[in-house]
Short mmCIF file of C-alpha atoms and ligand atoms in Angstrom, two decimals:
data_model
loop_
_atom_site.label_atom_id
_atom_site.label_comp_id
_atom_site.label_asym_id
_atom_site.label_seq_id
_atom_site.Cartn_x
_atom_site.Cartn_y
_atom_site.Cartn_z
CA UNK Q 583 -11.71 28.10 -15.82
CA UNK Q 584 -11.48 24.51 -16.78
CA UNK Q 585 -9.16 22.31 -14.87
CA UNK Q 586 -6.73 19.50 -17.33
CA UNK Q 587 -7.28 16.88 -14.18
CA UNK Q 588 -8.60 16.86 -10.71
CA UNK Q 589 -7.46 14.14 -8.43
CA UNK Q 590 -9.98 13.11 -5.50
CA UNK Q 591 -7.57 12.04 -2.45
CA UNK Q 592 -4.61 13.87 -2.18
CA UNK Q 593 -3.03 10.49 -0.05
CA UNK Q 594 0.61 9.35 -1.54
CA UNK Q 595 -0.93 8.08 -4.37
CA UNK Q 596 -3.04 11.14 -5.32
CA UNK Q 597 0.18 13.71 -4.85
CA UNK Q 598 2.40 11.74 -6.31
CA UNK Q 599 0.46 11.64 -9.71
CA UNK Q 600 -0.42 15.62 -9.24
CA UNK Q 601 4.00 15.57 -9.02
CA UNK Q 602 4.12 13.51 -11.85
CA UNK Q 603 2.02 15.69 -14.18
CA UNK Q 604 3.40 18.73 -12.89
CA UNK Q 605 5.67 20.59 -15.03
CA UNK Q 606 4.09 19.29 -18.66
CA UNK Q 607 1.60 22.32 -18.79
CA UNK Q 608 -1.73 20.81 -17.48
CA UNK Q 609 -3.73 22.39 -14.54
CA UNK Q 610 -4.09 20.49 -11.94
CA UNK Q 611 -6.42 20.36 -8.74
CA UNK Q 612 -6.27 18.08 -6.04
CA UNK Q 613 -9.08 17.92 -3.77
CA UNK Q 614 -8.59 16.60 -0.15
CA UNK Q 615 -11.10 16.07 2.86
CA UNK Q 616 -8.25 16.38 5.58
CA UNK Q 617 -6.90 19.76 6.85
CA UNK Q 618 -3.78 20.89 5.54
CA UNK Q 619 -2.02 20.60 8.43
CA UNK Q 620 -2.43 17.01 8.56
CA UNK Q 621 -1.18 16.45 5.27
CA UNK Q 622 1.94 18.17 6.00
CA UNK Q 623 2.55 16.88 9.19
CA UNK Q 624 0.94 13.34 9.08
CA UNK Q 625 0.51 11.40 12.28
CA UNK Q 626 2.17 8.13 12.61
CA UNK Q 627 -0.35 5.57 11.24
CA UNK Q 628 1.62 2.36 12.26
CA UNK Q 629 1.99 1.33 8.42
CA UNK Q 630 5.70 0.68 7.75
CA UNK Q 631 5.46 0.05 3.44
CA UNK Q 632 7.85 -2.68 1.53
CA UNK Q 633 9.12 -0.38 -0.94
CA UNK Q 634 10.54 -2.70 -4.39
CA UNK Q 635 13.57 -1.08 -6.24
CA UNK Q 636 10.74 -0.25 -8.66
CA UNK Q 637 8.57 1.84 -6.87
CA UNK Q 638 12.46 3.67 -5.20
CA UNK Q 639 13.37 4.52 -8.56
CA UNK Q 640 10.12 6.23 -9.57
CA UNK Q 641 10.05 7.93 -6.08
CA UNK Q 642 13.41 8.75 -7.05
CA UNK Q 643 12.17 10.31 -10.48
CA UNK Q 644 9.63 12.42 -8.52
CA UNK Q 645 12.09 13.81 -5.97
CA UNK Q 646 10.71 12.29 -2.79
CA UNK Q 647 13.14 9.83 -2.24
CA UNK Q 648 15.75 12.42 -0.99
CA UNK Q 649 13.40 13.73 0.99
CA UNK Q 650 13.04 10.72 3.15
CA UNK Q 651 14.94 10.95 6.71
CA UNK Q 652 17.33 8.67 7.03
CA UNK Q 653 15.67 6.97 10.15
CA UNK Q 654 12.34 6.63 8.80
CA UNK Q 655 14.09 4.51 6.02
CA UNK Q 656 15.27 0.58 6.85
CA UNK Q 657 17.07 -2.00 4.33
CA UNK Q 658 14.84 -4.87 3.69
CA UNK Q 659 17.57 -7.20 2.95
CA UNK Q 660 15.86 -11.19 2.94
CA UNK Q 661 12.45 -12.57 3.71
CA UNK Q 662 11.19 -15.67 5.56
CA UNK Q 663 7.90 -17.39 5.65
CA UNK Q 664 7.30 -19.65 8.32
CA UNK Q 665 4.33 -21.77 9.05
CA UNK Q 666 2.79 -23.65 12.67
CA UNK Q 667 5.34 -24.04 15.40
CA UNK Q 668 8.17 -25.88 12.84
CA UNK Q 669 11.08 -23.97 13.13
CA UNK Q 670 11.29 -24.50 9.12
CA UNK Q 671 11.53 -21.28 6.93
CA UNK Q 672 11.01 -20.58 3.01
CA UNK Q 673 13.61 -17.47 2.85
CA UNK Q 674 13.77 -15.43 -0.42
CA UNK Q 675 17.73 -14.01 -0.32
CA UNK Q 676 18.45 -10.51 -2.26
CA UNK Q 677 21.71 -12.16 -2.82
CA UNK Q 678 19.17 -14.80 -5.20
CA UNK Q 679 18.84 -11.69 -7.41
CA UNK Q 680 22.70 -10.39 -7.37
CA UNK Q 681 21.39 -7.34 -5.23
CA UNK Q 682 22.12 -6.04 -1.64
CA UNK Q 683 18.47 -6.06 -0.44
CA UNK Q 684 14.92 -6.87 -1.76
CA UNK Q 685 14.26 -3.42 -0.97
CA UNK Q 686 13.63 -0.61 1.93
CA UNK Q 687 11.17 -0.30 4.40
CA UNK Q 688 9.47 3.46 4.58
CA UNK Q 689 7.25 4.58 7.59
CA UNK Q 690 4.07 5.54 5.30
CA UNK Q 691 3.90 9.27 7.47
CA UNK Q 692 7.50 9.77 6.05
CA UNK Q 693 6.32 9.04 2.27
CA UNK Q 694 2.81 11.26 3.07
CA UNK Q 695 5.30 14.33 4.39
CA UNK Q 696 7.59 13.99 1.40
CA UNK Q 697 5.09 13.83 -1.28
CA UNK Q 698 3.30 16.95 0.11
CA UNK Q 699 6.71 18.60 0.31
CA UNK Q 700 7.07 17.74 -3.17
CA UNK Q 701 3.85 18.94 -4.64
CA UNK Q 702 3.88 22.28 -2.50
CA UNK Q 703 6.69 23.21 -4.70
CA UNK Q 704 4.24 22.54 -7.97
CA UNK Q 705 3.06 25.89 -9.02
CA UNK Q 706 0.91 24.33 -11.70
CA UNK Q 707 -0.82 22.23 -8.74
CA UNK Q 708 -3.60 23.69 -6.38
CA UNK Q 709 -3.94 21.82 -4.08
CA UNK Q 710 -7.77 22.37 -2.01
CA UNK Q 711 -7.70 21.10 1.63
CA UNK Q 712 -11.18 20.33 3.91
CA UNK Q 713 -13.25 20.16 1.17
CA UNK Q 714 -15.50 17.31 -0.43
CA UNK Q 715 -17.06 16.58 -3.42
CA UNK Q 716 -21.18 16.82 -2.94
CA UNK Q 717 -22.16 15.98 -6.80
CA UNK Q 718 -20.02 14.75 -10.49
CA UNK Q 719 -21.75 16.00 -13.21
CA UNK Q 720 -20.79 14.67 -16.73
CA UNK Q 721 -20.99 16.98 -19.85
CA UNK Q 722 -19.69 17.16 -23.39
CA UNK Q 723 -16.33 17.57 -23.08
CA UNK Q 724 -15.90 17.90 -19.29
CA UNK Q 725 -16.70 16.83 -15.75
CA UNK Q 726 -18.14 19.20 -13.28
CA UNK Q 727 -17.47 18.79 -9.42
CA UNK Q 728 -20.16 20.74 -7.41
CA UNK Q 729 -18.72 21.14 -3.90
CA UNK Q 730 -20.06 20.80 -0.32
CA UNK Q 731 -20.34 24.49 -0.47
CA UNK Q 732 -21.86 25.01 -3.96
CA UNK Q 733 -19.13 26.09 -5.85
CA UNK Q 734 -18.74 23.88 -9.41
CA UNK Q 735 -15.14 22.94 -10.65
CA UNK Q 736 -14.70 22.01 -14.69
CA UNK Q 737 -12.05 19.31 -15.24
CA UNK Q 738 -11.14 17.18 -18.48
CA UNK Q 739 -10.15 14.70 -16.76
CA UNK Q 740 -11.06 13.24 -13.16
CA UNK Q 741 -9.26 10.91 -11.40
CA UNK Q 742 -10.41 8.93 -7.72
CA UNK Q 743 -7.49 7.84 -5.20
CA UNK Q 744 -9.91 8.66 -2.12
CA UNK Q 745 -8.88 4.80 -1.05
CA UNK Q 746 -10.07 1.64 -1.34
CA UNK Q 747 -13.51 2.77 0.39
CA UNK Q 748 -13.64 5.27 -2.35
CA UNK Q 749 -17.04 7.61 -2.56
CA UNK Q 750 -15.87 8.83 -5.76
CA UNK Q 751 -16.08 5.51 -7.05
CA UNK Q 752 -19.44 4.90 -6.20
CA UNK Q 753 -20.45 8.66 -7.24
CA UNK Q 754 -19.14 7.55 -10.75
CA UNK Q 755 -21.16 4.62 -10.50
CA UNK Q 756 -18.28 1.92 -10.55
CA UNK Q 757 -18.32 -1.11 -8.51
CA UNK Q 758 -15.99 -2.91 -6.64
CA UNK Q 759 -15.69 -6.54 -5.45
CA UNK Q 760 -14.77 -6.44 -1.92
CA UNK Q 761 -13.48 -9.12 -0.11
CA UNK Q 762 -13.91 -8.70 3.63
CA UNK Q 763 -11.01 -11.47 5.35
CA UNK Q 764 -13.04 -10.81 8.58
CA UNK Q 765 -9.96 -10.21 10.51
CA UNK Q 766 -7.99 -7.10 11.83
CA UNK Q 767 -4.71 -6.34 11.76
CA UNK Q 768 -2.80 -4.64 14.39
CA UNK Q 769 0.22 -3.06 13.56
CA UNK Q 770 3.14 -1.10 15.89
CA UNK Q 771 7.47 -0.73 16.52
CA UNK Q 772 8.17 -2.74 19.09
CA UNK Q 773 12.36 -3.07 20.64
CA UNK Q 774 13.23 -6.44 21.07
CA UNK Q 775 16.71 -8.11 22.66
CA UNK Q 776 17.78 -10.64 19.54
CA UNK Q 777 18.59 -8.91 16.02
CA UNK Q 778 16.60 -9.10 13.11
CA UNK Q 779 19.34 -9.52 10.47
CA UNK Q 780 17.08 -7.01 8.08
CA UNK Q 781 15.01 -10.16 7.50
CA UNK Q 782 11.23 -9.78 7.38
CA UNK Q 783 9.12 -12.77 8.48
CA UNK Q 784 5.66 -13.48 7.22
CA UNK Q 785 4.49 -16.25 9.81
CA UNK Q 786 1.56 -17.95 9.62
CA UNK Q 787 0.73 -19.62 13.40
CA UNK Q 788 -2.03 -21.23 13.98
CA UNK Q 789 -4.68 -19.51 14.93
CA UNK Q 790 -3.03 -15.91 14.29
CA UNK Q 791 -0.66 -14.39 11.66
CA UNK Q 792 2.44 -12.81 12.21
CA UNK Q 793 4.86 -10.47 10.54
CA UNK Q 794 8.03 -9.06 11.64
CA UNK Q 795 9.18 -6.08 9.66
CA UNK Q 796 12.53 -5.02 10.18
CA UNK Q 797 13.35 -1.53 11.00
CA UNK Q 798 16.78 0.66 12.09
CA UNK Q 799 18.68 -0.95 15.39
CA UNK Q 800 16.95 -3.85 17.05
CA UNK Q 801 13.39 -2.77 16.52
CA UNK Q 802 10.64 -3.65 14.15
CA UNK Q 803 7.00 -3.00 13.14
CA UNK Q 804 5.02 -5.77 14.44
CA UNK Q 805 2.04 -6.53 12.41
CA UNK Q 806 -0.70 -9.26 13.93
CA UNK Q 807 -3.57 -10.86 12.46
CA UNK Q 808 -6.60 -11.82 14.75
CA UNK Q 809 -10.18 -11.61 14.94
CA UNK Q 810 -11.59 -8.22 15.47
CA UNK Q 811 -11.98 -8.73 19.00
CA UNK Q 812 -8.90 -10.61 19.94
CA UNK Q 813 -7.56 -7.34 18.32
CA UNK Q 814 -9.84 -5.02 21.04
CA UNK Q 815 -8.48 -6.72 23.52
CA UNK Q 816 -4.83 -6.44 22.87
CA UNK Q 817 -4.93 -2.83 22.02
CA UNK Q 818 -6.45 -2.45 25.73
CA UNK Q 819 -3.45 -3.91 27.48
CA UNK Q 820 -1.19 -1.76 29.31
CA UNK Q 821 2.39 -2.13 27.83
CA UNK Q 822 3.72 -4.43 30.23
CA UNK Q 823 1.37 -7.00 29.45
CA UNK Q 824 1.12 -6.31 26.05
CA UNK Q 825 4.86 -6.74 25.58
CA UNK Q 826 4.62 -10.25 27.38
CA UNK Q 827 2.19 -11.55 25.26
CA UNK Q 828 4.00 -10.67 22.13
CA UNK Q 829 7.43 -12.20 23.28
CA UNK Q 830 4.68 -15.31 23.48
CA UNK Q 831 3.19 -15.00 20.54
CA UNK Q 832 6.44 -15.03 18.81
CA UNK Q 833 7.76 -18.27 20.75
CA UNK Q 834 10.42 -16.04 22.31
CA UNK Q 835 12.25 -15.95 19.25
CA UNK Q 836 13.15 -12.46 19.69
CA UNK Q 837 14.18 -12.89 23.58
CA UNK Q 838 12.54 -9.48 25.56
CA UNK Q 839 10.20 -7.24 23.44
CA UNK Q 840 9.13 -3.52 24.73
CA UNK Q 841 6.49 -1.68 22.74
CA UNK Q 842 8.01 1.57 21.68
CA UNK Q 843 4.49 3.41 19.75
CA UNK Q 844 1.15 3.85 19.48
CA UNK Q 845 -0.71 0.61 18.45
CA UNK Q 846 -3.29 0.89 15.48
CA UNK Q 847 -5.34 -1.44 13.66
CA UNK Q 848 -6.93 -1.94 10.35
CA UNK Q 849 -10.12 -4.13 9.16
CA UNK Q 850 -8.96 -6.26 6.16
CA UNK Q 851 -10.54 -5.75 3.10
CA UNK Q 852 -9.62 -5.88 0.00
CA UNK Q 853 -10.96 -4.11 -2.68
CA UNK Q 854 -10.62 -4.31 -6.99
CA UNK Q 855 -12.94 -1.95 -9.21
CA UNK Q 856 -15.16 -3.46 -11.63
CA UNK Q 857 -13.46 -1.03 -13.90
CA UNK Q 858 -10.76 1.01 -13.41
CA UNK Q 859 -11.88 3.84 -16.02
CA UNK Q 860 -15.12 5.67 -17.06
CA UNK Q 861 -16.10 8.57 -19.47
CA UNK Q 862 -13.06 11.34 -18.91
CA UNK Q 863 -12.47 9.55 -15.56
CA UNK Q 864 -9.66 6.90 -13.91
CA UNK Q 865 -9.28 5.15 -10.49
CA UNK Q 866 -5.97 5.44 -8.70
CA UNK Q 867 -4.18 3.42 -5.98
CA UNK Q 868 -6.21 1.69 -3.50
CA UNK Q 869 -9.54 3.33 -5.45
CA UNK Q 870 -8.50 1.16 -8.17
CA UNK Q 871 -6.75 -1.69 -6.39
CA UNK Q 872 -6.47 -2.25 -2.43
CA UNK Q 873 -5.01 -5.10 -1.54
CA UNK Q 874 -4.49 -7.68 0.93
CA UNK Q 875 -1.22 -5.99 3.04
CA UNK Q 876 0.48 -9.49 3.48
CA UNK Q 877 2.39 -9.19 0.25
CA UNK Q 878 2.83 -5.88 0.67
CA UNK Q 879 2.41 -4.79 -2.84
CA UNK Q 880 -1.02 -2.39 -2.06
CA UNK Q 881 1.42 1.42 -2.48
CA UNK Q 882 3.89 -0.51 -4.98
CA UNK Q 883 0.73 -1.18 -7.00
CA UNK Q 884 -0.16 2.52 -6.09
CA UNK Q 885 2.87 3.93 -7.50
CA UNK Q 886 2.38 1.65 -10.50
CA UNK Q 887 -0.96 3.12 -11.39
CA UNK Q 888 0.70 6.52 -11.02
CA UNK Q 889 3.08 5.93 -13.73
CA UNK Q 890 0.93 4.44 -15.98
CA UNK Q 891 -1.89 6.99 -15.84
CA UNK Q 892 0.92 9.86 -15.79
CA UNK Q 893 2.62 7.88 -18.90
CA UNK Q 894 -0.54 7.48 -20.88
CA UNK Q 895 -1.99 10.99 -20.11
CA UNK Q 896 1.28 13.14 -21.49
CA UNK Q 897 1.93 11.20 -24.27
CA UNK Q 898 -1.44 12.37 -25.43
CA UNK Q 899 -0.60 15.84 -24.67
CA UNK Q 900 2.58 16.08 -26.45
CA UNK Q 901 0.58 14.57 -29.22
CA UNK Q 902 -1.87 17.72 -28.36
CA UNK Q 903 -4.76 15.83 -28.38
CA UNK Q 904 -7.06 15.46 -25.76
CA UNK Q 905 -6.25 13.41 -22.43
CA UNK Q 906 -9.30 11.48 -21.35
CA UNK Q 907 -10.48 10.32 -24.81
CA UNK Q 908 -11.67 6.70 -23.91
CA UNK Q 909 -8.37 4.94 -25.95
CA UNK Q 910 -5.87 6.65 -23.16
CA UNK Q 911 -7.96 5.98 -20.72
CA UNK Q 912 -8.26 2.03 -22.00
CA UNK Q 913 -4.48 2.23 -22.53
CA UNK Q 914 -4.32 2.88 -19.04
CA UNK Q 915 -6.81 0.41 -17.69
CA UNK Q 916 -5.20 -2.41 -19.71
CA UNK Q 917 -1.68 -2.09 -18.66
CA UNK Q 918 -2.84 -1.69 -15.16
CA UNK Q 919 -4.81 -4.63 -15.21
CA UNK Q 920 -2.37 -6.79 -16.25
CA UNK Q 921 0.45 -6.11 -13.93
CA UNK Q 922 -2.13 -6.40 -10.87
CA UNK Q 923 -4.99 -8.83 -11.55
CA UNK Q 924 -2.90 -11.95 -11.28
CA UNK Q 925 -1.07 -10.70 -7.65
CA UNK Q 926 -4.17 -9.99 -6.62
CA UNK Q 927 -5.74 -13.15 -6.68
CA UNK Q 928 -2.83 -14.84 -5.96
CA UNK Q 929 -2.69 -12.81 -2.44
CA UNK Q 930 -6.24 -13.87 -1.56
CA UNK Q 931 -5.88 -17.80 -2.55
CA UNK Q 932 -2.64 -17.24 -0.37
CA UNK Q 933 -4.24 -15.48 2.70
CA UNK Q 934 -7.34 -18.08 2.11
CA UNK Q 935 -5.26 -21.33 2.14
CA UNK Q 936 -2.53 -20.09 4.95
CA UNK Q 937 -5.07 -19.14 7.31
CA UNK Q 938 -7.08 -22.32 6.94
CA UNK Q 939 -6.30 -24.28 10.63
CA UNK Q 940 -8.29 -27.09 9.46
CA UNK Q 941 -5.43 -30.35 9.21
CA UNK Q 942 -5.29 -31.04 5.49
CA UNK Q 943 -4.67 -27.27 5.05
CA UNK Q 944 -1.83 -27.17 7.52
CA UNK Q 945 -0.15 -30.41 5.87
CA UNK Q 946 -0.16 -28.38 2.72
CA UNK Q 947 1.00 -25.00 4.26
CA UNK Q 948 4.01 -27.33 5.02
CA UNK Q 949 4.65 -29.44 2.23
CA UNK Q 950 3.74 -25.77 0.09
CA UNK Q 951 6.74 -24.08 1.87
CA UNK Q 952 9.20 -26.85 1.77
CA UNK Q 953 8.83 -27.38 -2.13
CA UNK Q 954 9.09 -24.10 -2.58
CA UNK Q 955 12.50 -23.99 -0.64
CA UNK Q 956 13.38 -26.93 -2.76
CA UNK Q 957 12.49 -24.42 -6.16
CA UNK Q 958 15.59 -22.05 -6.26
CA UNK Q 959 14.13 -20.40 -10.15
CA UNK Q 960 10.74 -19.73 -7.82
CA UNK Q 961 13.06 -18.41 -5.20
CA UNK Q 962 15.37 -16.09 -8.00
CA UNK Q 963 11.93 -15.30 -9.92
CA UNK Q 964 10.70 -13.33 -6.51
CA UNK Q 965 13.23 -12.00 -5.57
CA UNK Q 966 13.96 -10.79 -9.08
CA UNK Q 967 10.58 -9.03 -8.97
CA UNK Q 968 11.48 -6.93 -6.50
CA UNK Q 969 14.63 -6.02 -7.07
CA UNK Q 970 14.04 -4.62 -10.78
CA UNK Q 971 14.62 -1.14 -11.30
CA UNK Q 972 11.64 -0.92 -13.97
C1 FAD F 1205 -1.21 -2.18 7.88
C2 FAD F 1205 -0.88 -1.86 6.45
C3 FAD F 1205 0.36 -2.16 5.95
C4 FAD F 1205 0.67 -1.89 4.62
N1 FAD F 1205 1.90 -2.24 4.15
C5 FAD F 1205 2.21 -2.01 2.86
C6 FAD F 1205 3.48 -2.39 2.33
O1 FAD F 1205 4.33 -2.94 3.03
N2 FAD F 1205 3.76 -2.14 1.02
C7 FAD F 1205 2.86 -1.51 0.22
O2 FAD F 1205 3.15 -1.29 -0.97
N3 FAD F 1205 1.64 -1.14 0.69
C8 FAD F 1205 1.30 -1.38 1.98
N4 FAD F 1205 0.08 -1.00 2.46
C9 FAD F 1205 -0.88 -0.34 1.55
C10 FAD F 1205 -0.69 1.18 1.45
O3 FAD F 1205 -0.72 1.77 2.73
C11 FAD F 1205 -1.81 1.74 0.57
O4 FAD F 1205 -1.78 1.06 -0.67
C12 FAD F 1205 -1.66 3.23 0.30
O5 FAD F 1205 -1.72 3.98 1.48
C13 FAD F 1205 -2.79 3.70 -0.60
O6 FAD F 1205 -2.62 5.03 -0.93
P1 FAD F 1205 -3.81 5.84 -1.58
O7 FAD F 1205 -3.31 7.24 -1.75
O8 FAD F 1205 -4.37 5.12 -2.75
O9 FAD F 1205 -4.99 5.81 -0.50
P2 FAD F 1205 -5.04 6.33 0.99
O10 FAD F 1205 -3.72 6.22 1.67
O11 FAD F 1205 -6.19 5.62 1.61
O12 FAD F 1205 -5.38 7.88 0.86
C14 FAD F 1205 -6.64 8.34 0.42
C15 FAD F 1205 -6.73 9.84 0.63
O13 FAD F 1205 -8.00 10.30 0.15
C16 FAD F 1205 -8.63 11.12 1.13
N5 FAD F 1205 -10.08 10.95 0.94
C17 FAD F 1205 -10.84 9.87 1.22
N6 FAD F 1205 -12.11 10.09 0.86
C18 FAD F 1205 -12.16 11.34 0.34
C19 FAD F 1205 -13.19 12.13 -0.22
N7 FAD F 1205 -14.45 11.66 -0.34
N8 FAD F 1205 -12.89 13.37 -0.66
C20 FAD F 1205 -11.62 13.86 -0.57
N9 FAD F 1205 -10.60 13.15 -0.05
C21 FAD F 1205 -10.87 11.90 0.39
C22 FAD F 1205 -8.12 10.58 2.45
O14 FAD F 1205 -8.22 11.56 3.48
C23 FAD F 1205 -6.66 10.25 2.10
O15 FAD F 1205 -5.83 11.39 2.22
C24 FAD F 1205 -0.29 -1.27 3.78
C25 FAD F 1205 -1.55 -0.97 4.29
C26 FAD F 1205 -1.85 -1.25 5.61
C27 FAD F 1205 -3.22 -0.93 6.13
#
């Protein structure tokens, strides 16, 4: 039997293309290295994800939105970016764009649980748990995936969202620049006594970056930049002293804090293909594009990719011809290209200049933040971005 696509990665991005081919007559195969039962119940990973209206309405389209529980889902209503100790902040208003909020924040175990909900109901979708990918085998009209265990699967078309570490990628012979920030970030909810008026903040101390994500009540995720062994060291505190050098860190601007989860953290590195399509193959969500989390755009971008493969691949099979010909797969890597290239560069000059302690850097960080207050159409543009529906 020959396969229409086979997705390496079954993480949100990889089931939520399998959901958005589904029902259009293509077989489908997802391959994943986890156990099943960790896809269906995922663990808590610590990463709360800055959903735009863009990436709710095509969640919406692929029926995991209404699968979300209401308490794993927050309103992101305004955003602040401080900088230093100045009590100054840039704030980006949804009210800027004529909407109620720039968007929702979704605990990423919630969007894992609903997409696997969503694509266990696929009958045209197998999905293939504990399993990995030993050899990828190109031949005429085909791709042939030899597994750990020997068996071969045929596919058309083959598509990598194993993340932004991705072996498929480098099985297919595609390179990535990587850009290692040398820094970890260490991310967890954490209660705190003063209200965070659904406002995230993005602030960059000296010496450490902050974020304060809001979630439901008077808690947030707490997400803190350091040096990997600052990190190491934080993660080892008992609560009690954790919690007091957190109210510290945040100049007591949220009165008492109390950890209330796990803590986790993640090495930053961020990660764009060389190219983000091969012969009868495609790169997917952080495979194709992992990016920096400060502007939280790395599963918006993920969802992005979705729809543009998904669009690209059944327009050519209602036209009946075949789906990995290299013009939809360059149709594909275009589009994609364009609407991530720029925001990720952007991100990096961002993270490069506001984590830059040296004096001049700081003087600009300031002057940077005020002129942009100063810039409503800046202000309007952003927060137009991420309110659009489309
Ligand atoms: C701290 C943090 C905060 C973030 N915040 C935001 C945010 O606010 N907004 C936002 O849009 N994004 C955010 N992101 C980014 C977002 O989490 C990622 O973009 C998203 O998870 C990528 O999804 P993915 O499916 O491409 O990859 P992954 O989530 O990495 O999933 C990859 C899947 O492939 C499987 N796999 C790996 N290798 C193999 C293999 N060889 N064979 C088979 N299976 C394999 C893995 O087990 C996994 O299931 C954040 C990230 C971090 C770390």
């Amino acid at each position: 039997m020959i396969h229409d696509v086979a997705i390496i990665g079954a993480g949100p991005a990889g089931l939520c293309l399998a959901r958005a081919l589904s029902g259009h007559g293509l077989s489908i195969v997802l391959l994943e290295r986890q156990a099943e039962a960790e896809l269906a119940e995922p663990a808590f990973d610590g990463r709360e994800i800055a959903l735009t209206h863009a990436s709710q309405a095509l969640l919406e389209k692929l029926g995991l939105w209404s699968r979300l529980p209401a308490d794993e889902v927050a309103v992101l209503r305004d955003a602040q970016v401080l900088n230093g100790p100045s009590l100054f902040a840039l704030k980006i208003r949804a009210e800027q764009a004529g909407a109620e909020r720039l968007g929702h924040l979704v605990a990423n175990r919630a969007i894992r649980r609903a997409a696997f909900e969503a694509v266990a109901e696929c009958a045209d979708v197998q999905l293939r748990c504990a399993v990995s990918v030993r050899a990828i085998r190109h031949a005429e009209r085909e791709v042939q995936l030899e597994l750990a265990d020997g068996e071969v699967l045929h596919t058309r078309l083959l598509v990598a969202a194993d993340s932004r570490f991705s072996e498929t990628r480098r099985q297919l012979g595609i390179g990535a620049r990587l850009k290692d920030f040398g820094k970890t970030m260490l991310v967890c909810r954490m209660d705190h006594e003063q209200p965070h008026r659904q406002t995230a903040w993005e602030w960059f101390g000296y010496g450490q970056t902050l974020a304060l994500l809001p979630l439901n009540g008077n808690q947030s995720s707490v997400v803190l930049t350091l040096p990997p062994r600052e990190i190491e060291r934080l993660r080892a505190l008992d609560e009690e002293a954790f919690a007091r050098e957190m109210e510290q860190r945040f100049d007591r601007r949220l009165g008492a804090m109390r950890l209330a989860s796990a803590r986790h953290a993640y090495p930053l590195v961020g990660a764009y293909a060389e190219r983000l399509v091969g012969p009868r193959c495609a790169l997917l969500g952080d495979a194709a594009v992992g990016m920096h989390p400060v502007t939280a755009h790395g599963f918006n971008f993920g969802l992005g990719s979705v729809q543009r493969l998904a669009e690209a691949v059944l327009a050519a099979h209602a036209r009946r011809e075949d789906i990995a010909v290299p013009a939809v797969l360059a149709r594909y890597e275009r589009q994609h290209r364009l609407a991530t290239w720029p925001l990720y560069q952007a991100t990096n000059l961002l993270v490069d200049v506001y984590t830059n302690d040296r004096l001049p850097a700081k003087l600009l960080r300031g002057a940077g933040l005020r002129v942009a207050q100063g810039l409503l159409p800046l202000k309007k543009g952003i927060a137009r971005h991420l309110t659009a529906r489309a």
